[in-house]
Structure formats: C-alpha cells, structure tokens
PDB file of C-alpha atoms in Angstrom:
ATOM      1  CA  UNK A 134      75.556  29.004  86.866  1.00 51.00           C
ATOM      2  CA  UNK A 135      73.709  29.434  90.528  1.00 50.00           C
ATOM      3  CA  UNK A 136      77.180  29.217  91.858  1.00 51.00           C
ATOM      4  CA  UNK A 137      79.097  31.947  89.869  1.00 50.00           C
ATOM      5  CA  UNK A 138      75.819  34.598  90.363  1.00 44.00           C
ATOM      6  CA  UNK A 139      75.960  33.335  94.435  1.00 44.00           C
ATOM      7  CA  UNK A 140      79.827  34.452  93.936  1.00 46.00           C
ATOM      8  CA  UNK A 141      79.317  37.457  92.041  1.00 43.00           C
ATOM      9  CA  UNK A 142      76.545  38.772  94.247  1.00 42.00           C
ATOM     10  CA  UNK A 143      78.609  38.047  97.813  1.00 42.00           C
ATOM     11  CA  UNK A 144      81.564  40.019  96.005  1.00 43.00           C
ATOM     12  CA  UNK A 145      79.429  42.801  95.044  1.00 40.00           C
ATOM     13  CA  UNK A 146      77.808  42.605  98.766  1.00 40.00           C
ATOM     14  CA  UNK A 147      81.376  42.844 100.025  1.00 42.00           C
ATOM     15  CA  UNK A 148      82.518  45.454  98.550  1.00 41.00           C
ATOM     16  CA  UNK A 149      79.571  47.375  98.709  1.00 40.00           C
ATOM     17  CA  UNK A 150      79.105  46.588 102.779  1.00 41.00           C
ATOM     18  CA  UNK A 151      82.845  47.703 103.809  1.00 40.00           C
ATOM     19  CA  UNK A 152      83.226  50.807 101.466  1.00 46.00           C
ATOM     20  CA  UNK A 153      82.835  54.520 103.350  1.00 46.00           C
ATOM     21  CA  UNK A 154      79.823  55.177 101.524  1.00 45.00           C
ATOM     22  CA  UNK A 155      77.964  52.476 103.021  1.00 44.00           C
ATOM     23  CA  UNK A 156      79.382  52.570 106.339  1.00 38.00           C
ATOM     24  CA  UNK A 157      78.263  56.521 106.234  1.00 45.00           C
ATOM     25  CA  UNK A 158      74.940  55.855 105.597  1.00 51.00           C
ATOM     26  CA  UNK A 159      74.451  53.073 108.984  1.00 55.00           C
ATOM     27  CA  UNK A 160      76.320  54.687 111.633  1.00 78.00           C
ATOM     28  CA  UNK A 161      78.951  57.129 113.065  1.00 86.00           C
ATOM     29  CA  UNK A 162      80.660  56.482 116.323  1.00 88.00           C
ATOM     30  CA  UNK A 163      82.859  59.295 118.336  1.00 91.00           C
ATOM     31  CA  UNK A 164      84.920  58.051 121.064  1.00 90.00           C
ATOM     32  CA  UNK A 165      83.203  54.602 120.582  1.00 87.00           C
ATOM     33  CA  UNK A 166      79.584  56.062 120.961  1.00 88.00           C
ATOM     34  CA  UNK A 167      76.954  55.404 118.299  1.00 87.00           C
ATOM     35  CA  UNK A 168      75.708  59.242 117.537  1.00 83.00           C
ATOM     36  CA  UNK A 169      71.861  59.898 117.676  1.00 80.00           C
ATOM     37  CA  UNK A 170      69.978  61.664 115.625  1.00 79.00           C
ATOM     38  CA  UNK A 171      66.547  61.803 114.183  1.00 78.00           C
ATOM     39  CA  UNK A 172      68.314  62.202 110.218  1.00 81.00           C
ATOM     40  CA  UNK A 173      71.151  59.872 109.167  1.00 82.00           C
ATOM     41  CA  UNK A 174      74.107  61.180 107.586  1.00 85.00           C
ATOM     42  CA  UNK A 175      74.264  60.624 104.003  1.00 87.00           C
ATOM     43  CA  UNK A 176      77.078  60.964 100.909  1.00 86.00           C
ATOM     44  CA  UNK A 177      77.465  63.338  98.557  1.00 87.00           C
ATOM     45  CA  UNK A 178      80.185  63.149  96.100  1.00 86.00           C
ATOM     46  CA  UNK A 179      82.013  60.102  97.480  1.00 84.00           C
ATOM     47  CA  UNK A 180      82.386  62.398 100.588  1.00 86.00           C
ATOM     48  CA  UNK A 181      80.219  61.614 104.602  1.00 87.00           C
ATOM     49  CA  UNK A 182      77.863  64.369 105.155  1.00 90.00           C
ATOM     50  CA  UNK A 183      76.590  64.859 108.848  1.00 90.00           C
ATOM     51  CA  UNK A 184      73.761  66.983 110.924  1.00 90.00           C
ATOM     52  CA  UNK A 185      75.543  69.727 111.497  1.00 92.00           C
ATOM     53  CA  UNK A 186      74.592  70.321 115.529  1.00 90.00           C
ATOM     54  CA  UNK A 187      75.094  67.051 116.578  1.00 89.00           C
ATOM     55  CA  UNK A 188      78.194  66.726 115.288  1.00 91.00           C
ATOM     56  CA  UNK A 189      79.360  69.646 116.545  1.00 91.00           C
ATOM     57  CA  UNK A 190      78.276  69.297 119.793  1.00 89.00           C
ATOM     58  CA  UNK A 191      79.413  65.380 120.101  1.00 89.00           C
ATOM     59  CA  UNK A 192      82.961  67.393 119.148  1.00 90.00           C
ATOM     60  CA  UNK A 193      82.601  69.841 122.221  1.00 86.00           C
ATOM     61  CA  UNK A 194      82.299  72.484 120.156  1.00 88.00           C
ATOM     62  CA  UNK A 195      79.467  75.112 120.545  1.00 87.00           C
ATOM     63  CA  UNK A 196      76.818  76.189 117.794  1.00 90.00           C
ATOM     64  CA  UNK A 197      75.902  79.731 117.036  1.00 90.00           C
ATOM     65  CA  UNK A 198      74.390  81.854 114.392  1.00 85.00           C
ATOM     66  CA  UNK A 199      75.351  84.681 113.078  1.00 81.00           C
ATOM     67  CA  UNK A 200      73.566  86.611 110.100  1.00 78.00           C
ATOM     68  CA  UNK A 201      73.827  83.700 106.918  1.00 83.00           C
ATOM     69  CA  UNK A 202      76.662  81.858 109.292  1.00 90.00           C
ATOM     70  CA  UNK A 203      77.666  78.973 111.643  1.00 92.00           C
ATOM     71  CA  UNK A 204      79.867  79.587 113.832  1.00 93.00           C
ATOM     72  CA  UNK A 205      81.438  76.780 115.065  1.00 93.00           C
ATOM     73  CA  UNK A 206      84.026  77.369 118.913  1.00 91.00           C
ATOM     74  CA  UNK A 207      85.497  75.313 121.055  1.00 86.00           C
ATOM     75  CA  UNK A 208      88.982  76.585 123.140  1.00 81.00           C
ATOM     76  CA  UNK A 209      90.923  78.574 120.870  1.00 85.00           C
ATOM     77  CA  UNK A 210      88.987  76.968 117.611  1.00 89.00           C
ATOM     78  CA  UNK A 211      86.354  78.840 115.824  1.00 93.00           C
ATOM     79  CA  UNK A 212      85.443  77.953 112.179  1.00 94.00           C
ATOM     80  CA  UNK A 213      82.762  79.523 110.050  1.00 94.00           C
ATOM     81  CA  UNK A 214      80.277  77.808 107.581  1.00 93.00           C
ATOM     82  CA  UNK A 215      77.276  78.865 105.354  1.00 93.00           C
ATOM     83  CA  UNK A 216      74.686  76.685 103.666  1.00 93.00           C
ATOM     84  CA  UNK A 217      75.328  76.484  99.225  1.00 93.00           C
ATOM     85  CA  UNK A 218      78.979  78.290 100.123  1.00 93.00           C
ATOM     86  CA  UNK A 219      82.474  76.398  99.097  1.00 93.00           C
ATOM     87  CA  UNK A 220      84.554  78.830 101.540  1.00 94.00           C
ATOM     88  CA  UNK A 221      84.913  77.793 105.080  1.00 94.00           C
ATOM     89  CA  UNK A 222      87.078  79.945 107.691  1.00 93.00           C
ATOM     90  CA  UNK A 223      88.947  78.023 110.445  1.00 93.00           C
ATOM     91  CA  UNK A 224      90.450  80.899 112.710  1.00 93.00           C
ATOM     92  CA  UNK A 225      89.775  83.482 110.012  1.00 91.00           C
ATOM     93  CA  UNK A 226      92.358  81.357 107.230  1.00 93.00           C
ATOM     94  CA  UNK A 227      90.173  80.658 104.161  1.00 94.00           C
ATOM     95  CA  UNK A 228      89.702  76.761 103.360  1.00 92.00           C
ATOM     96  CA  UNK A 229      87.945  75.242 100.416  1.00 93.00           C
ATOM     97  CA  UNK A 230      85.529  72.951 100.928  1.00 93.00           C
ATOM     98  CA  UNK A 231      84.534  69.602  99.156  1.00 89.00           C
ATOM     99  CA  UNK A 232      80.811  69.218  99.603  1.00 92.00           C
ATOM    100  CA  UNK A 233      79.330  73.059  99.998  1.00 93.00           C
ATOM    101  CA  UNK A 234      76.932  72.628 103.236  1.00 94.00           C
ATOM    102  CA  UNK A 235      73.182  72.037 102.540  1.00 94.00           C
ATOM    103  CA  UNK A 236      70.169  71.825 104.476  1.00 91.00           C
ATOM    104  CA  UNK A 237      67.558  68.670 104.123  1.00 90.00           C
ATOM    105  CA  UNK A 238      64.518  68.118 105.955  1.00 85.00           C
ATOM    106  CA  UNK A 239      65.485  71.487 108.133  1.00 87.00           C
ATOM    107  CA  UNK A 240      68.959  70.052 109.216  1.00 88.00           C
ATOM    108  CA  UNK A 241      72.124  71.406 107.569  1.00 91.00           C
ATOM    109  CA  UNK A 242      74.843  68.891 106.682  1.00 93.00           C
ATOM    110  CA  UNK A 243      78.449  69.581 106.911  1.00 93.00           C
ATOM    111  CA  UNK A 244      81.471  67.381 105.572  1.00 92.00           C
ATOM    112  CA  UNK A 245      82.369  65.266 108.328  1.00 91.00           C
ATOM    113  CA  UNK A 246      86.058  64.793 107.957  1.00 90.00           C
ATOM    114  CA  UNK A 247      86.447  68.657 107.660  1.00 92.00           C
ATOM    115  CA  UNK A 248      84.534  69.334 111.331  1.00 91.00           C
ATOM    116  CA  UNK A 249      86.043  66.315 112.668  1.00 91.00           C
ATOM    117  CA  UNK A 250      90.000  67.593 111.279  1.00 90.00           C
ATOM    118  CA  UNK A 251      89.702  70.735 112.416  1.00 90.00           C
ATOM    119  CA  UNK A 252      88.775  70.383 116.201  1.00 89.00           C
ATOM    120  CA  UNK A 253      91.797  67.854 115.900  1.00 88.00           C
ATOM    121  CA  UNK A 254      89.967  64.734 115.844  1.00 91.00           C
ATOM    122  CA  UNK A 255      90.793  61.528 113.482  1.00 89.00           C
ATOM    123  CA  UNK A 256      88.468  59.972 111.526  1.00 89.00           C
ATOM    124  CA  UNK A 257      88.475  56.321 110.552  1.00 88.00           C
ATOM    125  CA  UNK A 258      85.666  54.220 107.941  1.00 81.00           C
ATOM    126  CA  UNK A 259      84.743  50.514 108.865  1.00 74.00           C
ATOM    127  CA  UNK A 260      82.640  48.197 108.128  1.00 67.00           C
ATOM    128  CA  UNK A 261      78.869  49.683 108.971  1.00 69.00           C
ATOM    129  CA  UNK A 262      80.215  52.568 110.831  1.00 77.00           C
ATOM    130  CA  UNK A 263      82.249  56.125 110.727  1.00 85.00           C
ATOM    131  CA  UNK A 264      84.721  56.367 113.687  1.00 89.00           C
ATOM    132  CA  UNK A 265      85.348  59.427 115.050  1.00 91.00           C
ATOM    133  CA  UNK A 266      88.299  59.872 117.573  1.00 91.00           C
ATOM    134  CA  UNK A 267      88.631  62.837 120.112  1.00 91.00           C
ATOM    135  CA  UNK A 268      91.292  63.483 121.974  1.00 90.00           C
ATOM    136  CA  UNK A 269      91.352  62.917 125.592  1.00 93.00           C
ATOM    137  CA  UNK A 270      90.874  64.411 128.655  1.00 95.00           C
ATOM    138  CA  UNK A 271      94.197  64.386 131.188  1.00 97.00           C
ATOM    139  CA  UNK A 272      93.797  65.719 134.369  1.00 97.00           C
ATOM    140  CA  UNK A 273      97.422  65.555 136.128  1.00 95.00           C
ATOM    141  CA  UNK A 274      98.696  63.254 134.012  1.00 96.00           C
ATOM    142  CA  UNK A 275      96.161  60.446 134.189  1.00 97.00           C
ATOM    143  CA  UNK A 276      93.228  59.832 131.804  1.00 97.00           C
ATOM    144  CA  UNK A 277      89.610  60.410 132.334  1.00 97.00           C
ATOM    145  CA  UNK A 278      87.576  57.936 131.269  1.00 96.00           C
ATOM    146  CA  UNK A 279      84.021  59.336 132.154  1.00 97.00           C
ATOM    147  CA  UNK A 280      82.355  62.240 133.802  1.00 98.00           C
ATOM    148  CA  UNK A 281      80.135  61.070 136.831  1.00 98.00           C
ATOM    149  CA  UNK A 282      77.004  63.043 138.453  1.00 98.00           C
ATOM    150  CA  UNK A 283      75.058  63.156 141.051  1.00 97.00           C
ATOM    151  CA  UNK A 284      72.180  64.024 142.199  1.00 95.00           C
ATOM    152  CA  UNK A 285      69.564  63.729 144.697  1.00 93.00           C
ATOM    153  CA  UNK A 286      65.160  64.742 144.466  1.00 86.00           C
ATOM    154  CA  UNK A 287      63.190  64.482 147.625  1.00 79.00           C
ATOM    155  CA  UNK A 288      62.039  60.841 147.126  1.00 85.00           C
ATOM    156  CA  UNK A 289      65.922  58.822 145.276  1.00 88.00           C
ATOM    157  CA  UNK A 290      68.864  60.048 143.448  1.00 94.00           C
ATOM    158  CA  UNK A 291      70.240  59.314 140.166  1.00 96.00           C
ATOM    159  CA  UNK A 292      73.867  58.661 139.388  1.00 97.00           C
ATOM    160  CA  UNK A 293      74.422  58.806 135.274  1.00 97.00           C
ATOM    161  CA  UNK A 294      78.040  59.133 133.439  1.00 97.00           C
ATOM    162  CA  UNK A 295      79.344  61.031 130.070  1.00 96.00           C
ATOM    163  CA  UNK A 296      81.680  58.699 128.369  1.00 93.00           C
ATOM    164  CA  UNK A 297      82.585  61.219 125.331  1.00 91.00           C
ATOM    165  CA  UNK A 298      85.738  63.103 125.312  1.00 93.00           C
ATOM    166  CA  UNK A 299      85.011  65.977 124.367  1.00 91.00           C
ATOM    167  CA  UNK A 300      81.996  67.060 126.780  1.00 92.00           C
ATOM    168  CA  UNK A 301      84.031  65.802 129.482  1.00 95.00           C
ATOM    169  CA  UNK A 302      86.764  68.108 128.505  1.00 93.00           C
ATOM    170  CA  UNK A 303      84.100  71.029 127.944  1.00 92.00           C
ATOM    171  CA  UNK A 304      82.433  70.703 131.223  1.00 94.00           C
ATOM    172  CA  UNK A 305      85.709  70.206 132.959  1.00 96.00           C
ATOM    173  CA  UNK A 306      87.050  73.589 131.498  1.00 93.00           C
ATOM    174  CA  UNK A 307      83.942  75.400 132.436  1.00 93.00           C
ATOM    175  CA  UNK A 308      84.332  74.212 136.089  1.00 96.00           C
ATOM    176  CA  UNK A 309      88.036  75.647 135.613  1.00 94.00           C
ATOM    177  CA  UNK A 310      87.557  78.971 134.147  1.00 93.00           C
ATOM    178  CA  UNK A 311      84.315  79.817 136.466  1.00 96.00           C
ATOM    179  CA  UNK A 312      85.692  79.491 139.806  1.00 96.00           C
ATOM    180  CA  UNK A 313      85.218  82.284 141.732  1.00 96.00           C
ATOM    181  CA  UNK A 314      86.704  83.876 144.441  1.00 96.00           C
ATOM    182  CA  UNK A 315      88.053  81.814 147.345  1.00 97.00           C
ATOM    183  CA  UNK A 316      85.518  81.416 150.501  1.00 96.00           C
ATOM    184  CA  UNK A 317      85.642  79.482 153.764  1.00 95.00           C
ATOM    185  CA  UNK A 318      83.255  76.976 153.721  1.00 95.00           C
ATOM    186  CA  UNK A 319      79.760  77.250 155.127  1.00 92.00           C
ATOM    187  CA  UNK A 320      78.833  76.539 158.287  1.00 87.00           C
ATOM    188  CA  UNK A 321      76.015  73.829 157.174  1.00 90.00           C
ATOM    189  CA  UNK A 322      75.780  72.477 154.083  1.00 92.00           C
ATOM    190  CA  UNK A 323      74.349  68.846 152.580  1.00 90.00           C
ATOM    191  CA  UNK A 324      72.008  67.260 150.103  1.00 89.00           C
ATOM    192  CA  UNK A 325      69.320  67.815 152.340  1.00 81.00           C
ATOM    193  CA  UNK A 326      67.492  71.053 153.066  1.00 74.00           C
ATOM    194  CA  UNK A 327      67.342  73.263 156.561  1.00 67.00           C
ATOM    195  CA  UNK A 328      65.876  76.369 156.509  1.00 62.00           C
ATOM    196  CA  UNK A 329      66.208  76.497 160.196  1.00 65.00           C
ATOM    197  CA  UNK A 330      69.461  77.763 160.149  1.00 74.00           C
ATOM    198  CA  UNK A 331      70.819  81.444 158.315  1.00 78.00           C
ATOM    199  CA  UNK A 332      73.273  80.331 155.240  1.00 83.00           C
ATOM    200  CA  UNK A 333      72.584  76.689 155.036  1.00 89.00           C
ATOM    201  CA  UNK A 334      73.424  75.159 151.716  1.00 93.00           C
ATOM    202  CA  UNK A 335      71.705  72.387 149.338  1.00 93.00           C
ATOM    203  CA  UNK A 336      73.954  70.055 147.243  1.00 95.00           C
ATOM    204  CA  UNK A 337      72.821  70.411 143.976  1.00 95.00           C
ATOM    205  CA  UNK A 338      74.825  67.765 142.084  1.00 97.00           C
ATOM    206  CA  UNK A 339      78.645  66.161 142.172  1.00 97.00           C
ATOM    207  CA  UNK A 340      80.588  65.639 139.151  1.00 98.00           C
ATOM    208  CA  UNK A 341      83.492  63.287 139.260  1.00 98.00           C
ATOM    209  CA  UNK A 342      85.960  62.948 136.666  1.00 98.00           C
ATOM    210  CA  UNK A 343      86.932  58.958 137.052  1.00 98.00           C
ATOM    211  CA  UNK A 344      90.025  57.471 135.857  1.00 97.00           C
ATOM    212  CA  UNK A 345      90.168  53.962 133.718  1.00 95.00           C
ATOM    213  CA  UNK A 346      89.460  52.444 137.330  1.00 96.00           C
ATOM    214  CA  UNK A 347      86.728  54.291 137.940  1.00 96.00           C
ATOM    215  CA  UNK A 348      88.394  56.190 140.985  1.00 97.00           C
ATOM    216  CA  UNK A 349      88.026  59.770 141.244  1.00 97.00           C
ATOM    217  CA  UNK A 350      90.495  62.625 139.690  1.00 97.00           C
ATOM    218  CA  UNK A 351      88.796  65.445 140.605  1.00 97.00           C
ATOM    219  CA  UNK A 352      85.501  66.326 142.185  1.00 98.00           C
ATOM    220  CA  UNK A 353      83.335  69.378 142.156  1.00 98.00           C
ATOM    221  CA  UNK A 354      80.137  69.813 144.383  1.00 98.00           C
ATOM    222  CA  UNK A 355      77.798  72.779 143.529  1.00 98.00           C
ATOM    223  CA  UNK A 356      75.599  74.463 146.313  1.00 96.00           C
ATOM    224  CA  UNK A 357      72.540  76.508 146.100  1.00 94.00           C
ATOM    225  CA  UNK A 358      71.871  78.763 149.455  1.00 92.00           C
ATOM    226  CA  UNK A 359      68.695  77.784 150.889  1.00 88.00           C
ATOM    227  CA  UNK A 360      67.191  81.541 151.906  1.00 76.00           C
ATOM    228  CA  UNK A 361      65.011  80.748 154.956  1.00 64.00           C
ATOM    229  CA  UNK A 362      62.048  83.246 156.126  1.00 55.00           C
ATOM    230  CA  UNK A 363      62.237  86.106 155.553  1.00 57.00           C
ATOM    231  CA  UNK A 364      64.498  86.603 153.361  1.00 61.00           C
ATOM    232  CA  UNK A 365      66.263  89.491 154.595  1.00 62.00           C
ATOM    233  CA  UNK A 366      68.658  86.528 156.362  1.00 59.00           C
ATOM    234  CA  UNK A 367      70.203  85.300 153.692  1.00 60.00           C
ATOM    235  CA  UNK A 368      71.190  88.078 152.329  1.00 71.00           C
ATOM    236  CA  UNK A 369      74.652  88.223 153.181  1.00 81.00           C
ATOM    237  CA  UNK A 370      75.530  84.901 151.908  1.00 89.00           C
ATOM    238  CA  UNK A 371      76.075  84.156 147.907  1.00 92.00           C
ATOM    239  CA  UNK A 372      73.727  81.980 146.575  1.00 92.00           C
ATOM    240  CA  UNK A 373      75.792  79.663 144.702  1.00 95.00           C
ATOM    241  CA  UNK A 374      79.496  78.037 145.511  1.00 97.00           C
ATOM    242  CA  UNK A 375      81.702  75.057 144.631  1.00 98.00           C
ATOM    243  CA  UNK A 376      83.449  73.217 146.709  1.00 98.00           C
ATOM    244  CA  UNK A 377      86.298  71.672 144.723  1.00 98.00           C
ATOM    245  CA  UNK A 378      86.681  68.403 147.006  1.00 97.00           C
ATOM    246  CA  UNK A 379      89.828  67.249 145.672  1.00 93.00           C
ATOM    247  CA  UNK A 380      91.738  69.942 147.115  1.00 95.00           C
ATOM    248  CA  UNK A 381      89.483  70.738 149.886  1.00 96.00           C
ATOM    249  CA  UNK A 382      88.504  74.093 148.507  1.00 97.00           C
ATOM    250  CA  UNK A 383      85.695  76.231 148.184  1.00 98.00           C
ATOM    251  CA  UNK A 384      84.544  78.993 145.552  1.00 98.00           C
ATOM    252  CA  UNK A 385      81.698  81.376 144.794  1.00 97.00           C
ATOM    253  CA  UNK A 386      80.109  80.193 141.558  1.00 97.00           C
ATOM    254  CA  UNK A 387      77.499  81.420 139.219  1.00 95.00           C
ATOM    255  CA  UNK A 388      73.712  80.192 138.466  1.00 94.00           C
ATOM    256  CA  UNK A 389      74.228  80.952 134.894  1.00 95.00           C
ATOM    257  CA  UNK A 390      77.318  78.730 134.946  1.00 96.00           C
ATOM    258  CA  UNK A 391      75.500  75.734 136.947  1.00 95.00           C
ATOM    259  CA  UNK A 392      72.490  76.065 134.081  1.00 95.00           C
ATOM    260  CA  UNK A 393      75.175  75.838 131.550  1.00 93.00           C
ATOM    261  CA  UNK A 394      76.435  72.824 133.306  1.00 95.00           C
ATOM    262  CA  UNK A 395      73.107  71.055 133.369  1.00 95.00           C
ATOM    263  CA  UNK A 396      71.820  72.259 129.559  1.00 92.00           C
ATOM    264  CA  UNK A 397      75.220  70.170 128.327  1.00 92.00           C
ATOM    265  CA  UNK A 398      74.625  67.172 130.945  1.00 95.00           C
ATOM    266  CA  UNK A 399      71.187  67.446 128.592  1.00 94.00           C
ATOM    267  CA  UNK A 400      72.711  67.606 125.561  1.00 91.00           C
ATOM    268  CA  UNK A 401      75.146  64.283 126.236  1.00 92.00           C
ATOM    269  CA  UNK A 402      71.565  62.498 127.166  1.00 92.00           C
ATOM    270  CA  UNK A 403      69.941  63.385 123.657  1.00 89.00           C
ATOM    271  CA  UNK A 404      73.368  62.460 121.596  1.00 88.00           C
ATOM    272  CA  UNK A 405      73.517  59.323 123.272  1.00 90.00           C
ATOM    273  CA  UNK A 406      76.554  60.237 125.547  1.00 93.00           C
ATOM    274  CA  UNK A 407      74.664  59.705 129.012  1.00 95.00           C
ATOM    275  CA  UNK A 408      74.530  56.226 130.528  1.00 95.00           C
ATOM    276  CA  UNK A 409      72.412  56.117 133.913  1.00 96.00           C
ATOM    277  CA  UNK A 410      74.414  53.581 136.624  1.00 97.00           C
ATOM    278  CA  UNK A 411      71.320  53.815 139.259  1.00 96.00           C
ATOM    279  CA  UNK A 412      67.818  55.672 139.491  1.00 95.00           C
ATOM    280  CA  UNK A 413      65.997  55.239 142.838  1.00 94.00           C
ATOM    281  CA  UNK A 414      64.158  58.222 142.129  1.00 89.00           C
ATOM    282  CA  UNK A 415      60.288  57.066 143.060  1.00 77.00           C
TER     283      UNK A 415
END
C-alpha cells in the first residue's frame, strides 16, 4: 500500500514539476539569464503571464505610454497593448489575444509567448524554467557574445559585461545611428583629467563588443570636454565625441545619447543582465 501511494505521488510530482505551468511559476530565462523581478510570473488559462516592463526591456524593446496604451518598439517593431483588452496591434495589424493583459500588485502582465513571438524570439518550457531565445547580435559576420564597459572614478575602475542579446544589439544600434559628424581627433585626451590645457578630453567609459573568445569586434570610447577656467576657452570645442577605435575614427556625439547609454547599462544591472569582472573602486 505505502509503495503504490510513494508511486502515485512521484508520478503526480512528475508531471506536475515538468509541465509549463509549473515551470512558469519558478523561473524564466532569456538568452540563458534568470530574469529578475520583484513579482513572479504566473498562469492564467493554461497560458505564462509576465511583468510587462521587464520583459520588454530583457527583449530590447522600449516601454511607453500613451493615453490607456503600451506601446511596445524596438527597430522597425512596435506593438500596442491595453490592460482588460483582447485586441493587440503589432505594426498597426489587429491580433487577438489569449489572456487580455491585467495588472496585479501595480504590475501589468502580458502573455509571454505573444511579446516574446513578436520581437522574433522563440520560446521554449523546461523543467523549473521558461526559456526565452533572442536572436543574436553579428557584427561583420562574427557573433557577439557580451557587451564590455569601462570605466574609471578618481580612486579604481570597474569593468562589468551585458550578456543578453538583445541590449547588446540595442546599445550597439544606438552607437550606430548617433554618430555624428566626422572630427579629427583632439589634441589631448585620456581617462584622466587636465584642465591645464584648452580642449582636453575625459574618457568617460569604453564599450567593447567581444566575440565567443572574448576578443574585441568593435570598440567605442565616449569623451566629455573638460572646460578649464574660464570658460570662455572651451568654447570652441564640442563637449562630447566618440572615438570609434576599431576603425580609428572619431565623431561628435550627444550627452542625451551617452545618458541613454548609461540609463540601459542600468537597466541590464536591475534585470540581472550585468555581471561585474573587476571593481577596484575604493
């Protein structure tokens, strides 16, 4: 008798443990990287409901508001949602949804597989986990594997990496599409400061995209002009360029576009994207 309930309750266990509602409710991974988040996805009608913004945003894709809607973009991609509503838009083509979004404990969930589908990503169910595959990032021909920064403070420097595919294709096409007009390069220019000398520039960070060996693909340095006193000296120089290092090359850039930058290298860190390699920072 012991035996046949010990039987009957592993096969129940079983079953229960590697079906996709079960897996939903421990863990989702995208690209191999548990998500975080301070509310667990959940299911609703046999189908894997997720926090909308983190999801999103582990997809690459941006979150906005707009009157009663989501609005969802990333490239050429933008899909609408609204909380209690069936109808979902995906580049203005009306799609019907399984699970209508609703908000719980001030976070509004979303179907998963529908988010994940239509920014072109697969989704798989495991045992104990959701996996969520992006597509990757190619720069001429060769895969990246992570996104690497640096930067230094006045006492140490940290050195962290993005291993998710889809930031590291976001950040990488913001670099791309913000590049400025071509400029020689500055006369001085490293990561530490001089104000001694007119239109010396401070290294704010590096960001290497590294291949599966960890070797570089392409580099991009971002400098802030250090404006010495008075002021009035600096005042033919730009106050932000990028030198793309791969190619030798420098560019004005934007401060908007370098806050962008760092607000995403943010983002990665609270989704659980960001691993730091070294912190000397005292």
């Amino acid at each position: 008798m012991k035996k046949a309930f010990f039987a009957a309750f592993l096969a129940i266990f079983l079953f229960i443990s590697s079906s996709p509602t079960y897996a939903a409710q421990n863990q989702i991974k995208v690209d191999g990287v548990t998500i975080t988040s301070d509310v667990k996805p959940e299911m609703k009608n046999k189908r894997a409901m997720v926090p909308l913004r983190v999801m999103s945003e582990s997809l690459g894709a941006s979150v906005e508001w707009s009157d009663s809607e989501v609005i969802l973009a990333k490239s050429e991609m933008k899909v609408k949602l609204a909380v209690n509503r069936s109808i979902a838009e995906k580049n203005g083509k009306k799609m019907l949804l399984d699970v209508k979004p609703y908000t719980k404990n001030n976070r509004i969930y979303v179907p998963l597989r529908f988010i994940a589908e239509a920014f072109g990503c697969n989704v798989n169910y495991s045992n104990f986990a959701v996996t969520v595959d992006t597509k990757p990032l190619f720069i001429n021909g060769v895969q990246v594997k992570a996104l690497q920064q640096e930067y230094h403070m006045f006492m140490g420097g940290v050195v962290q990496q993005v291993h998710g595919n889809a930031y590291n294709e976001t950040i990488y096409n913001i670099f791309a599409k913000n590049i400025g007009k071509k400029v020689e390069a500055p006369a001085n220019y490293s990561w530490s400061f001089s104000i001694d000398t007119p239109g010396s520039y401070y290294k704010n960070a590096q960001y290497d995209f590294l291949d599966q060996k960890g070797k570089s693909l392409a580099r991009f340095d971002i400098y802030s002009l250090i404006s010495p006193v008075p002021s009035e000296l600096s005042t033919e120089y730009p106050e932000i360029l990028i030198h793309d290092v791969s190619k030798d090359e420098w560019y004005l850039f934007n401060d908007t576009t370098r806050k962008s930058i760092n607000q995403l290298m943010d983002t990665t860190g609270k989704n659980g994207f960001l691993k730091i390699i070294s912190n000397t920072v005292v």
